[in-house]
Every structure is written in structure tokens, then in C-alpha cells.
């Protein structure tokens, strides 16, 4: 948690004054923001490596093919929708690049929250471990340090704790960080990602999220008969 918080504080508040002034090409500038979500990912990998802990929740989980199909869904949907831009990229290619960005961000966070922290709390009752992860998730965002108020913070806190319960259930069912990341990015698509809110109207964001959720549920429900892959 300390590693995750330190990274979040470092980049969100540009402590050394280099992050915001680090000018890159338009598309790379978007990917630069992945550094803000890298803390949970880095912390999980470092702690797992140092203590050689065997995790129950992995990137692909118990149904590898399903996890792969789920994680590429938003990328394909954004590719099909396309995003008009002034970067010189074809709108469909740009949509795909934004899809890859939002998926990577979700995976980076979920590696820490569900892949490590929830796994670490596996001996506790589900509602307790999900809620604890939600509290840490809220603290990591550091929204309370910005221009805010109690009602706004209570709303953000409630959303993150409730979301943590839902994503936690998905992670426990699938044992997949990729599956958890898919449902994580729902919030980013609807309103938590400033980039997404500037690219798409609310109605279009809801349509994209709705299509993703329907496809994800369908993927989780279908049975894939292979010798080495167990269905959810």
C-alpha cells in the first residue's frame, strides 16, 4: 500500500515538477498517464517477488480463453466506434489505442487491488475483505487532498466501496485479474476518466459500457470445452 500511495502522490501531484512538463507526442502523452496507476501494479509485483507468495488470483484465472476474450472486448468496441482526433491517426486506430490504454490502466490497478490485496485478505469474510480493499482504493485516489467537500468525498467513497464488492465477487469467481479489470474500467468509462468524458458524450459512454457488459456476461456464461480450461 505504501508503494501504491507513494506512486500516486508522486505523479498526481507532480512532486518533482517533471511529470506535467514532460511533453510527448499526443498518443504517448495519453499513455504517460499509466504512470499514475502503476503504483498498485508495482507494489503487488515487488511484494510477491520478495516474499515468494503464491497467489490464488492470476492474470488469466481459471478460464484463460474467456479472460482473453473479455479483455480485448473494449479494445475491439472502441476500434469499431472510432474516435475523431487531431493526432493524424485514423479514427478507428485511435479508438483502438484508447481502448488499449484504458485496459492497461485497469489491469495495472487490479493487479494490486484484487490480485494482491484481496488475495492477501482471503481468510476474512467476503464483505470485510471487499470493503477493506474499497477503503484502500479510495485512499489511493487522494481525492480528499484536492478542491472537494464532504458530500463529494462521501459519494466517491461509497461508489468505490460498492464497486469493490462487485469487482471482488468477479475476481473470486474467475480468479482473473483481467476479468476484474474489465469491470473496473466501467467506472473509468462512465466518469472517472477525464479523457473519456472529453472524448464521448454521456449517452455514448453508456452505450459503450452497455455493449461491453452484455458481451462480458455472455462470455462468462458460455461454456468453452477444452481439456485444460475450466469454465467460470
Short mmCIF file of C-alpha atoms in Angstrom, two decimals, residues 25 163 170 201:
data_model
loop_
_atom_site.label_atom_id
_atom_site.label_comp_id
_atom_site.label_asym_id
_atom_site.label_seq_id
_atom_site.Cartn_x
_atom_site.Cartn_y
_atom_site.Cartn_z
CA UNK A 25 3.54 13.07 -28.90
CA UNK A 163 -17.70 -1.18 -6.77
CA UNK A 170 -15.96 -11.21 -10.06
CA UNK A 201 -20.89 12.23 -24.52
#
